[in-house]
mmCIF file of C-alpha atoms and ligand atoms in Angstrom:
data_model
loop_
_atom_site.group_PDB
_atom_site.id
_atom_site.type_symbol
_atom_site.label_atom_id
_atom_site.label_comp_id
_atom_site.label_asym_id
_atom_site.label_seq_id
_atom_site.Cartn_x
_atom_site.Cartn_y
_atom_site.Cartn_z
ATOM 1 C CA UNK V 29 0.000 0.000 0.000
ATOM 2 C CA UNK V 30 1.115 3.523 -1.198
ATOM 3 C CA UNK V 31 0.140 6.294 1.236
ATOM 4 C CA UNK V 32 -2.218 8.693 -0.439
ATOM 5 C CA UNK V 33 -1.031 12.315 -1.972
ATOM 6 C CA UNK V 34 -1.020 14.827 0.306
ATOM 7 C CA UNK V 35 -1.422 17.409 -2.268
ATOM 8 C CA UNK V 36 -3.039 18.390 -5.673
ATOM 9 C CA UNK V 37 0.557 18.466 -7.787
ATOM 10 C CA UNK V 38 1.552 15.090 -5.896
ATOM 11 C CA UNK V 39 -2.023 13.592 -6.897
ATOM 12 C CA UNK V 40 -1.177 14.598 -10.697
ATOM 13 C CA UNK V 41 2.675 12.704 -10.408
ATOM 14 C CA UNK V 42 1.007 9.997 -8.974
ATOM 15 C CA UNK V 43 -0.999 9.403 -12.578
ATOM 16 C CA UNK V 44 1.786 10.667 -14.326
ATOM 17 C CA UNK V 45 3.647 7.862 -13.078
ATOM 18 C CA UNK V 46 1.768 5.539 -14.980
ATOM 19 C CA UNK V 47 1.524 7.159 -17.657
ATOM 20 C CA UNK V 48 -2.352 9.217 -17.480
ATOM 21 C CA UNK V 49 -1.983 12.508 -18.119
ATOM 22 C CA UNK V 50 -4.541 14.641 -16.293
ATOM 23 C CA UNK V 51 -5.702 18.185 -16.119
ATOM 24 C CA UNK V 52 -5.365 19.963 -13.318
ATOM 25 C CA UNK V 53 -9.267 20.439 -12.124
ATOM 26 C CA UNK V 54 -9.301 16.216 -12.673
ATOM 27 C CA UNK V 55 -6.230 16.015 -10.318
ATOM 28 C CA UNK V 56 -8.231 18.402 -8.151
ATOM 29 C CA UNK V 57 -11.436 16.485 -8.298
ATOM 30 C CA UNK V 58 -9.160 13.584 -6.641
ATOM 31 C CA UNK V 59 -7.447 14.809 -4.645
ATOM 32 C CA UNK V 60 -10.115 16.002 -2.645
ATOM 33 C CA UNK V 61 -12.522 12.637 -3.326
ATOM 34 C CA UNK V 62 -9.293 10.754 -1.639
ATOM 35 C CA UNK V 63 -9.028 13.478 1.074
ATOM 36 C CA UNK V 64 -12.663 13.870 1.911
ATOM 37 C CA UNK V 65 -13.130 10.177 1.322
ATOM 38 C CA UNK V 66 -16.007 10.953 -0.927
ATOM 39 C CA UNK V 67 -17.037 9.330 -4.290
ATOM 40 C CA UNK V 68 -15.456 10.656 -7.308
ATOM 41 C CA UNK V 69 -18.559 11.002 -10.364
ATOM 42 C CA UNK V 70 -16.909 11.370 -13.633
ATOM 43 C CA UNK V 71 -18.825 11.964 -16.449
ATOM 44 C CA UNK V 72 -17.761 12.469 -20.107
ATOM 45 C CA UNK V 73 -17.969 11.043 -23.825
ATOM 46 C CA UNK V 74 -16.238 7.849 -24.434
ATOM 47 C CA UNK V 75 -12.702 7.405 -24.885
ATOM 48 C CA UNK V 76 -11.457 10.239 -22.810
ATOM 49 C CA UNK V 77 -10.223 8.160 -20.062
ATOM 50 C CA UNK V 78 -12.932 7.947 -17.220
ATOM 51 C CA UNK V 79 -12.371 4.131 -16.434
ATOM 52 C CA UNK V 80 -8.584 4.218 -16.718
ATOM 53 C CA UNK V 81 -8.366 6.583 -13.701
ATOM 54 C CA UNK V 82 -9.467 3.850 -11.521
ATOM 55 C CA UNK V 83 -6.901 1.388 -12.753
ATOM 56 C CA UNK V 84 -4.541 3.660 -12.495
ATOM 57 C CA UNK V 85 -5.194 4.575 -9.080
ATOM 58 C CA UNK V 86 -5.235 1.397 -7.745
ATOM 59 C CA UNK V 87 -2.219 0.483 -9.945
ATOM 60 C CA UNK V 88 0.191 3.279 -7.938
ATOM 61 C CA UNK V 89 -1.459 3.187 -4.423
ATOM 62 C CA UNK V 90 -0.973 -0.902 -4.640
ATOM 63 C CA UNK V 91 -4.695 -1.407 -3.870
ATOM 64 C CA UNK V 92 -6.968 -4.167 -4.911
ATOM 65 C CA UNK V 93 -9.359 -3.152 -7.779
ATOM 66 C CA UNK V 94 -12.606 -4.297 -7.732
ATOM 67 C CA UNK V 95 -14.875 -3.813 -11.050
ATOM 68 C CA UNK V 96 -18.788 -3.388 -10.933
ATOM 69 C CA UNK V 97 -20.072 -3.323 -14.555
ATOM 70 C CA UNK V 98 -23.337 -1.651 -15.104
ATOM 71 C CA UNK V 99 -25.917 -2.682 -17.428
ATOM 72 C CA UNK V 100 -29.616 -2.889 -17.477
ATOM 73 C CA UNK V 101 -31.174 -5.473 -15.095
ATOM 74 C CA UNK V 102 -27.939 -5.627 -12.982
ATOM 75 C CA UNK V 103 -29.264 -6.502 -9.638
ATOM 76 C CA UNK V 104 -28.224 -7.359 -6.259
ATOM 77 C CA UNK V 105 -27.651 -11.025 -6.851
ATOM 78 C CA UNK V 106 -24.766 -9.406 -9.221
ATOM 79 C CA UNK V 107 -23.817 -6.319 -7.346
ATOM 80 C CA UNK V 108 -23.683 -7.146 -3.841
ATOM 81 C CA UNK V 109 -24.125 -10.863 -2.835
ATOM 82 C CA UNK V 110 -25.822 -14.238 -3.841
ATOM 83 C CA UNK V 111 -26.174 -17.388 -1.257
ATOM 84 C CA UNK V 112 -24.727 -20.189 -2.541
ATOM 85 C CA UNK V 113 -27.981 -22.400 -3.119
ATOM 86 C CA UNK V 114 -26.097 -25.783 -4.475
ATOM 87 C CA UNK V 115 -23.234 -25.865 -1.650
ATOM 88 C CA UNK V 116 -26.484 -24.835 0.825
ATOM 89 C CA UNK V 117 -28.647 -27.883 -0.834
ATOM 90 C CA UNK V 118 -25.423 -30.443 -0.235
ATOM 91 C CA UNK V 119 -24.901 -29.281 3.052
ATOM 92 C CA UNK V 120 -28.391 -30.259 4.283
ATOM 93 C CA UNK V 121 -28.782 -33.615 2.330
ATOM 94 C CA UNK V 122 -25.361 -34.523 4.090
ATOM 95 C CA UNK V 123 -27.397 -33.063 7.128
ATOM 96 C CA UNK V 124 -30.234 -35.635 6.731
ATOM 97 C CA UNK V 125 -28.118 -38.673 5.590
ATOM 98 C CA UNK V 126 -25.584 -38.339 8.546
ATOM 99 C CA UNK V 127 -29.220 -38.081 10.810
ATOM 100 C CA UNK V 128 -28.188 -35.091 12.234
ATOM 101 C CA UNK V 129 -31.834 -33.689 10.503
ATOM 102 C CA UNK V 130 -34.768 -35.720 9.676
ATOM 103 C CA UNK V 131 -38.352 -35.901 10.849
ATOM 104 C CA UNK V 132 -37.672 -36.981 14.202
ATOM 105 C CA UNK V 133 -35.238 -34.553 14.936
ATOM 106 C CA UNK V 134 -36.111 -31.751 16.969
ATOM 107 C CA UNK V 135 -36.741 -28.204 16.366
ATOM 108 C CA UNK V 136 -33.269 -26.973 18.063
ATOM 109 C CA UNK V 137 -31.400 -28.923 15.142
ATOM 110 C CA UNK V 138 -33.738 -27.508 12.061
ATOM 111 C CA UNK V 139 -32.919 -24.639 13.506
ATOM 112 C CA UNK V 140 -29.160 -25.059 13.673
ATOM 113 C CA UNK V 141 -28.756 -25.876 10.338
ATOM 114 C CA UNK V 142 -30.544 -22.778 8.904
ATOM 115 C CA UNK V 143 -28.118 -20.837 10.713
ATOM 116 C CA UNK V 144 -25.639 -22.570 9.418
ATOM 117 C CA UNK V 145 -26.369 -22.406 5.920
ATOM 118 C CA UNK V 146 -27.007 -18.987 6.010
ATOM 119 C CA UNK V 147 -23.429 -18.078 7.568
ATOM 120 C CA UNK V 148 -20.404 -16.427 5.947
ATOM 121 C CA UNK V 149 -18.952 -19.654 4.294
ATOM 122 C CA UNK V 150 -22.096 -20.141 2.061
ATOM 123 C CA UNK V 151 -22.367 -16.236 0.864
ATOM 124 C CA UNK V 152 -21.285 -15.754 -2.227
ATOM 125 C CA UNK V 153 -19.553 -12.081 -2.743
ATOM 126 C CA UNK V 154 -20.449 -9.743 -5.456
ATOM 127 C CA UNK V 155 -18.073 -6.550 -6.238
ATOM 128 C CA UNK V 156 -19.978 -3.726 -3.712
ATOM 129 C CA UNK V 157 -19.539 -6.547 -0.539
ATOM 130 C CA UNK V 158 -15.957 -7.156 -1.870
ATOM 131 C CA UNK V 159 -15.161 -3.460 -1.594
ATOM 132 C CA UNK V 160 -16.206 -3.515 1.869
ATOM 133 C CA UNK V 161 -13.095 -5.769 2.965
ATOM 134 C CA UNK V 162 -9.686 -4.325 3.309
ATOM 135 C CA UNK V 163 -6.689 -5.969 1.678
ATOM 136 C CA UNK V 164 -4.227 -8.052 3.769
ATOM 137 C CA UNK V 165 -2.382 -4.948 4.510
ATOM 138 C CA UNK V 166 -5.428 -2.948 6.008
ATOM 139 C CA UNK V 167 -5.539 -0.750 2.692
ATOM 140 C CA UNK V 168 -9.370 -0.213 1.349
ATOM 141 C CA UNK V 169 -9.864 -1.226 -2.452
ATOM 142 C CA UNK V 170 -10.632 0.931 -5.245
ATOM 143 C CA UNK V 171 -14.476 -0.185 -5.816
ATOM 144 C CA UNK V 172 -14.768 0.934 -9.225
ATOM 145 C CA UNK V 173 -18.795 1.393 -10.638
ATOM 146 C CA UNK V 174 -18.283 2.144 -14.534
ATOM 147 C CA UNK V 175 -21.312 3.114 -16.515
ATOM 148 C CA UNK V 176 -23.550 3.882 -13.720
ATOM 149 C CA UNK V 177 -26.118 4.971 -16.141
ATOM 150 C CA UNK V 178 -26.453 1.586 -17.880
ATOM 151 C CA UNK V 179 -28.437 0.884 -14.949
ATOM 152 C CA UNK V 180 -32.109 1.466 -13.811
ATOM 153 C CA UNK V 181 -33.696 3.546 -11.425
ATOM 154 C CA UNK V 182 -33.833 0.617 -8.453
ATOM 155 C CA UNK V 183 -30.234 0.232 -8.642
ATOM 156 C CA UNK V 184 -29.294 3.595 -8.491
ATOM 157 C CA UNK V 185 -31.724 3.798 -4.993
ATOM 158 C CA UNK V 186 -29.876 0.779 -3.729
ATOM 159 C CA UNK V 187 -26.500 2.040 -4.534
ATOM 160 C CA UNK V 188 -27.019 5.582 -2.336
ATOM 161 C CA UNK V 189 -27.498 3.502 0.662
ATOM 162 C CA UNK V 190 -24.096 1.587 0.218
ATOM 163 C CA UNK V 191 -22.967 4.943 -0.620
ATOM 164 C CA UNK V 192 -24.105 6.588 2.564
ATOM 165 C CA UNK V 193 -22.759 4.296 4.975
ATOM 166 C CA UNK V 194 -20.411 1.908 3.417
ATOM 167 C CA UNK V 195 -22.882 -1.071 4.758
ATOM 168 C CA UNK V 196 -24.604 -3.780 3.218
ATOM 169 C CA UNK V 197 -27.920 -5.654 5.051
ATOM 170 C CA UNK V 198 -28.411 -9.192 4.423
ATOM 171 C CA UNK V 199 -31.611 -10.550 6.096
ATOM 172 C CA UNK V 200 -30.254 -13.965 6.960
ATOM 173 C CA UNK V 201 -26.638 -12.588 8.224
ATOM 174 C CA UNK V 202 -26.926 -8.908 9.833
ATOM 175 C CA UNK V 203 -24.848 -5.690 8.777
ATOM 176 C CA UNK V 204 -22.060 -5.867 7.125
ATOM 177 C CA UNK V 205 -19.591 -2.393 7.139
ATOM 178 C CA UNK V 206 -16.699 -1.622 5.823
ATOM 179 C CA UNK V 207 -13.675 -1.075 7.975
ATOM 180 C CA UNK V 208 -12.517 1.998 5.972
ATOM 181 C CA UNK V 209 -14.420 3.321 2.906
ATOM 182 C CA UNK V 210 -13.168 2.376 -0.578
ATOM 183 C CA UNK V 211 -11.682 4.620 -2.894
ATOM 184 C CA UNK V 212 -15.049 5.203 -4.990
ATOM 185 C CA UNK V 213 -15.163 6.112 -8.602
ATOM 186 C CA UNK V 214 -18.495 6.094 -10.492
ATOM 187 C CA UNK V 215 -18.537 6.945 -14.548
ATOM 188 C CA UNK V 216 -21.112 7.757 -16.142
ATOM 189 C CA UNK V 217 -21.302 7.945 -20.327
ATOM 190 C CA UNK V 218 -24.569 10.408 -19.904
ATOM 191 C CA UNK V 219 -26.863 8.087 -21.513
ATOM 192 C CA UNK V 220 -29.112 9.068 -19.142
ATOM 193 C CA UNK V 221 -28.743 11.212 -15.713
ATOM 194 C CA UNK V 222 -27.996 10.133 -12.420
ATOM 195 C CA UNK V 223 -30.338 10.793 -10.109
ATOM 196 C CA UNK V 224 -28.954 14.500 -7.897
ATOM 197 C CA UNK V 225 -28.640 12.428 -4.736
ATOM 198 C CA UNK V 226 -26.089 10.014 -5.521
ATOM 199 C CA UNK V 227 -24.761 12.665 -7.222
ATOM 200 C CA UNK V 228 -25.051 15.014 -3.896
ATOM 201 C CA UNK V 229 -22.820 12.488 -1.820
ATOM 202 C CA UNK V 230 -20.080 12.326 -4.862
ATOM 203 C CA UNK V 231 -17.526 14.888 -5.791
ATOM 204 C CA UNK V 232 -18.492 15.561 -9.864
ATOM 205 C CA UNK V 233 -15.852 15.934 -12.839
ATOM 206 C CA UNK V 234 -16.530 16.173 -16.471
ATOM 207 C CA UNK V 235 -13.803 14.948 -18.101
ATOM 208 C CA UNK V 236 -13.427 16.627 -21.463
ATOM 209 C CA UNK V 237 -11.630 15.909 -24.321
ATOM 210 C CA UNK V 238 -7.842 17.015 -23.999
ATOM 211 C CA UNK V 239 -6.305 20.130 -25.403
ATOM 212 C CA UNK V 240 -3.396 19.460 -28.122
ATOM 213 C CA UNK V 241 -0.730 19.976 -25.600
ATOM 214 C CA UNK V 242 -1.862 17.555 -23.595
ATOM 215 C CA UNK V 243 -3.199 14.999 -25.978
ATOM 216 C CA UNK V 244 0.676 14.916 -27.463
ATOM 217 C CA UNK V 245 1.831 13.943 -23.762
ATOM 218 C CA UNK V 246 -0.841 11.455 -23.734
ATOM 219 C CA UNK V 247 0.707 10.154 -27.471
ATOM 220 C CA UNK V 248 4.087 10.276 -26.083
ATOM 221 C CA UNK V 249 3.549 8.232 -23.041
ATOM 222 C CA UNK V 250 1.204 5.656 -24.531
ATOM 223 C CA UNK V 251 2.693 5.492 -28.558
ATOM 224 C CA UNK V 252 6.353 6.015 -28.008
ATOM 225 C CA UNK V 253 7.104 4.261 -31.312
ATOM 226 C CA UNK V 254 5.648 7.061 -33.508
ATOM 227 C CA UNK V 255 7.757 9.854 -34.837
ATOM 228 C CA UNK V 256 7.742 13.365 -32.935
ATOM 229 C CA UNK V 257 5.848 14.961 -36.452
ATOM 230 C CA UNK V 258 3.210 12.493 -37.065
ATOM 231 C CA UNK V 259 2.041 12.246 -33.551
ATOM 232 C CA UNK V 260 1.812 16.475 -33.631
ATOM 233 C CA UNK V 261 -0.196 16.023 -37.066
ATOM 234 C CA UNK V 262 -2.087 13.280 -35.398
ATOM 235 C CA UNK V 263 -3.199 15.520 -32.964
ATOM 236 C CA UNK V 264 -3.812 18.681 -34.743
ATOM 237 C CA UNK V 265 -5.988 16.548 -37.248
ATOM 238 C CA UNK V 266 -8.037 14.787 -34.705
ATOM 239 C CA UNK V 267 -8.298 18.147 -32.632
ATOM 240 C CA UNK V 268 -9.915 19.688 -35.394
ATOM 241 C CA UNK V 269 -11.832 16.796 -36.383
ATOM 242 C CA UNK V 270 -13.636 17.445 -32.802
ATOM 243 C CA UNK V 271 -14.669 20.684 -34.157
ATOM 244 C CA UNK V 272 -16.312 19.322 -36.871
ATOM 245 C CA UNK V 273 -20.374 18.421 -36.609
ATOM 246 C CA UNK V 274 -20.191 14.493 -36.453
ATOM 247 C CA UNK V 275 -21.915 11.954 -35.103
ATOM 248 C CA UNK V 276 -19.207 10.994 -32.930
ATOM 249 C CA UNK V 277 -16.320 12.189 -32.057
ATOM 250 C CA UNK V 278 -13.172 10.588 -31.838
ATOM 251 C CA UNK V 279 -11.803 10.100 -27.917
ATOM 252 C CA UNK V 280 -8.113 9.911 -26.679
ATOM 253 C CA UNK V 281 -8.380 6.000 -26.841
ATOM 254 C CA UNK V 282 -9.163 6.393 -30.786
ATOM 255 C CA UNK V 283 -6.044 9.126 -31.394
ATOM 256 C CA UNK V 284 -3.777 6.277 -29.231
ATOM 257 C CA UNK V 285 -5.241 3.492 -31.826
ATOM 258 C CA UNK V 286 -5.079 5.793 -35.159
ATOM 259 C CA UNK V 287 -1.432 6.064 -34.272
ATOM 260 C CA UNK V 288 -0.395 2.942 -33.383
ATOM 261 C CA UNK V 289 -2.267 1.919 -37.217
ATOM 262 C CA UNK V 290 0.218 4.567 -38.240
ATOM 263 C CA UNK V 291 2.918 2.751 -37.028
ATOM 264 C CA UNK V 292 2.557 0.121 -38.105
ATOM 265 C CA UNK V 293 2.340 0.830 -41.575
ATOM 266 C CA UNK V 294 5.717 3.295 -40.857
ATOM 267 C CA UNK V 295 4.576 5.891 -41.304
ATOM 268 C CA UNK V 296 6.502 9.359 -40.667
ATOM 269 C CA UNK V 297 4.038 11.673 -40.791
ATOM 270 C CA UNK V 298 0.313 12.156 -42.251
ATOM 271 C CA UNK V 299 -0.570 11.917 -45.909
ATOM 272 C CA UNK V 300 -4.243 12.152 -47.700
ATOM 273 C CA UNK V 301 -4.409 8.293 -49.106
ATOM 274 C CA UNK V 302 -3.180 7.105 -45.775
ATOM 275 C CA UNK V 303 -5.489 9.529 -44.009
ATOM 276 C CA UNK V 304 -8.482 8.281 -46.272
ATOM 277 C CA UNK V 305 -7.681 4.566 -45.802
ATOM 278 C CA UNK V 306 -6.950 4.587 -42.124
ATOM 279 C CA UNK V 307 -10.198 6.732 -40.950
ATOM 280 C CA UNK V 308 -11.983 3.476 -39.657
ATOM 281 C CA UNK V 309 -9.711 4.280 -36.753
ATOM 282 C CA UNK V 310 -10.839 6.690 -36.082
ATOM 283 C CA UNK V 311 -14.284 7.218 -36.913
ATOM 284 C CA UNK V 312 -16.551 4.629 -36.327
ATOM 285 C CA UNK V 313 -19.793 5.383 -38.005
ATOM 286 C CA UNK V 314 -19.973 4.878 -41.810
ATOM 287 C CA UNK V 315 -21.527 8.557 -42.150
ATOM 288 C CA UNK V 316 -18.884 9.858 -40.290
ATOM 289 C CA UNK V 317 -16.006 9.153 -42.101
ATOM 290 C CA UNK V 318 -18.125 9.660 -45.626
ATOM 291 C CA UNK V 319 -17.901 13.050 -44.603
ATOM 292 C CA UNK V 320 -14.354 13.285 -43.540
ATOM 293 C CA UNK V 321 -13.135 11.586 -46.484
ATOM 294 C CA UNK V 322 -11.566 12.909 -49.249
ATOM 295 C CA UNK V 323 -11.685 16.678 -49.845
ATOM 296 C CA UNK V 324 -12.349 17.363 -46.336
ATOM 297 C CA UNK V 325 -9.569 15.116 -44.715
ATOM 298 C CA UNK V 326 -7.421 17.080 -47.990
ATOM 299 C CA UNK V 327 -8.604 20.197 -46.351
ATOM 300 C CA UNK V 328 -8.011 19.363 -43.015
ATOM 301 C CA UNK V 329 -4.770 17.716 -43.716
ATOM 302 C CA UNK V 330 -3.467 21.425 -45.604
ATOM 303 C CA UNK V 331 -4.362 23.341 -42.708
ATOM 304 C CA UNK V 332 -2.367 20.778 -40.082
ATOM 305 C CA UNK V 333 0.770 20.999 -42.326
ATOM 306 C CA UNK V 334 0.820 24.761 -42.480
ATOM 307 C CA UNK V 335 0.233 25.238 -38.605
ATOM 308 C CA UNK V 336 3.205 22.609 -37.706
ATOM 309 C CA UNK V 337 5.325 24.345 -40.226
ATOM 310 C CA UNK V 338 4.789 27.998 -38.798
ATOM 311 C CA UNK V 339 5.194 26.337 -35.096
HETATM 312 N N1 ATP P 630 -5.532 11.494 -19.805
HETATM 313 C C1 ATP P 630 -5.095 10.316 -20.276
HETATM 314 N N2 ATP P 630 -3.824 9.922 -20.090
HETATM 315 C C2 ATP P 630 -3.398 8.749 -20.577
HETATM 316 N N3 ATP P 630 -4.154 7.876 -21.262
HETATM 317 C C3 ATP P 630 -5.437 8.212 -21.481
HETATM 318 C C4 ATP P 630 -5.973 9.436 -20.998
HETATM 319 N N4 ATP P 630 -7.269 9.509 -21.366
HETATM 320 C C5 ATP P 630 -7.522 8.377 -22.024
HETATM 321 N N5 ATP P 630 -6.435 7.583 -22.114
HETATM 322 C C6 ATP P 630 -6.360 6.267 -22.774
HETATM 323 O O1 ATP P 630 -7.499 6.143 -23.591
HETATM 324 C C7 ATP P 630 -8.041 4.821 -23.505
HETATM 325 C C8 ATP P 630 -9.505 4.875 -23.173
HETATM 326 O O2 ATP P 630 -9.692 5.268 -21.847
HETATM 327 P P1 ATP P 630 -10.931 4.754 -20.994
HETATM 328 O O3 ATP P 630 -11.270 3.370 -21.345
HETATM 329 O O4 ATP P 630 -10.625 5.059 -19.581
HETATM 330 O O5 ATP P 630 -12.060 5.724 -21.521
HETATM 331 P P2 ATP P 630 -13.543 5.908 -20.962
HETATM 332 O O6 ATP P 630 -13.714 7.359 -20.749
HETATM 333 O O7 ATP P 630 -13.771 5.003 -19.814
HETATM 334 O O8 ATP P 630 -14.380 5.461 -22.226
HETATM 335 P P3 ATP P 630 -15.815 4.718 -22.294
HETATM 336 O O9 ATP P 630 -16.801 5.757 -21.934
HETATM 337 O O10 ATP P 630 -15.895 4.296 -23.725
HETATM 338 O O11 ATP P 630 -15.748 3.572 -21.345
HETATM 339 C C9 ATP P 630 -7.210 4.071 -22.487
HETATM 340 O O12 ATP P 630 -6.329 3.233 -23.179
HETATM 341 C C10 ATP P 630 -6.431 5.154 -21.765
HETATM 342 O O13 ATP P 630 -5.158 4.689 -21.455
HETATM 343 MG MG1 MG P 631 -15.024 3.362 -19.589
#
């Protein structure tokens, strides 16, 4: 376990180190979630980097990282906990064939046995109850809850009262509570919104999509293979692409991919056939890169060689 940044610069070092490059109001947002041991809500298009922030956390602090995918119809069978019904059924037929249990037997020893299969050993834990335990070494995990809005209404009401308390009820069992809150981060791809009073307990980010400065770090870091001048056309193409009206736009994880295809095919720097056969990249919607093709990635392309060459 990695003790956690004492300050806002230390909290952006701490991603730098592997390799996430964040702005300074994310680094902010953090710093105070892991300081106020609050939530962190991060909302934003795809692609720009909302679920790698919890990897990446738990990666440096050396904390355990558990995952709760969204989606519709997730419930608490798959969220929180499930009682292991086959191991329960064995455990009272080898009740009744031992003759610990059978007709005769008395109340006292029906009764003993539902206790028994409804103890710890027969629970079966789902990501929220496995953020609750700490690691070997006392740290809390990172419980990370990606695409929040994937999931219905009922969910969302169940959530806020993990949430609020860091405790799960289970009928059968009692309360179970954490012995120090997990790190907490919640995405969201704005599908829908979140209702205001999970958001209320969380601290909120946007992420947005990164400015060319930092969107060259991010190329650096994560495509070291590609040449100094095709990852700055890279970026001032897809930066201006992300001005353009289109269905949708390309994220960080599509400018990492674009240039790695790049790459591979050796390339030095940008050039309209490559640019027009390597779009799928980028651009994942047939309409999309209809539009982009040809004279406008021509266009586009003219405009990124003259800035770079005034730089
Ligand atoms: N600021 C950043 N620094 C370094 N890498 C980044 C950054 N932002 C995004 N990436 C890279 O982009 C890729 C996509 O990131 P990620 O999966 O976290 O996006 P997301 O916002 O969760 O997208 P989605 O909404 O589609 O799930 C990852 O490979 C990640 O490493
Ligand atoms: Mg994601």
């Amino acid at each position: 376990m990695i003790n956690l940044p004492t300050s806002i610069d230390d909290t952006a070092a701490l991603l730098a180190r592997a390799d996430y490059v964040a702005e300074r109001s994310l680094a902010t947002a953090l710093f105070l979630a892991l300081k106020m041991e609050r939530p962190l809500f991060l909302e934003g298009e795809a692609g720009v980097g909302k679920t790698e922030i919890a990897k990446v956390l738990a990666d440096t602090l050396e904390r355990r990282l558990v995952r709760l995918q969204c989606y519709e119809g997730l419930d608490i069978s798959s969220a929180v906990y499930e009682w292991n019904y086959p191991r329960q059924m064995i455990e009272i037929r080898l009740a009744e064939a031992s003759g610990k249990v059978n007709e005769a037997s008395g109340q006292a020893a029906r009764k003993k046995l539902s206790q028994d299969i409804f103890s710890e050993q027969f629970l079966i834990k789902r990501p929220l109850l496995q953020a609750l335990e700490a690691g070997a070494d006392g740290a809390a995990p990172v419980l990370l809850i990606d695409e929040l809005d994937r999931t219905d209404e009922p969910f969302e009401a169940y959530l806020l009262e993990v949430l609020s308390d860091y405790q799960v009820s289970i009928p059968e069992l009692g309360t179970i509570k954490a012995d120090k809150p997990p790190i907490v981060i919640i995405t969201s791809n704005r599908t829908r919104e979140i209702h205001d009073a999970v958001k209320r307990r969380c601290l909120y980010h946007w992420v947005d999509y990164p400015d060319a400065a930092r969107e060259l770090d991010i190329l650096r870091r994560k495509a070291p293979g590609a040449a100094e001048r095709l990852s700055q056309e890279i970026v001032a193409f897809v930066q201006r692409l992300r001005k353009m009206d289109l269905f949708k736009l390309p994220g960080v994880a599509e400018t990492i991919d674009w240039t790695k295809a790049l790459v591979a095919l050796d390339q030095l720097a940008l050039d309209p056939d490559t640019v027009n056969n390597t779009l799928g990249a980028l651009l994942k919607y047939q309409d999309d890169i209809g539009r982009v093709r040809g004279s406008e990635a021509e266009r586009l392309l003219a405009e990124v060689k003259a800035e770079i060459a005034t730089a």
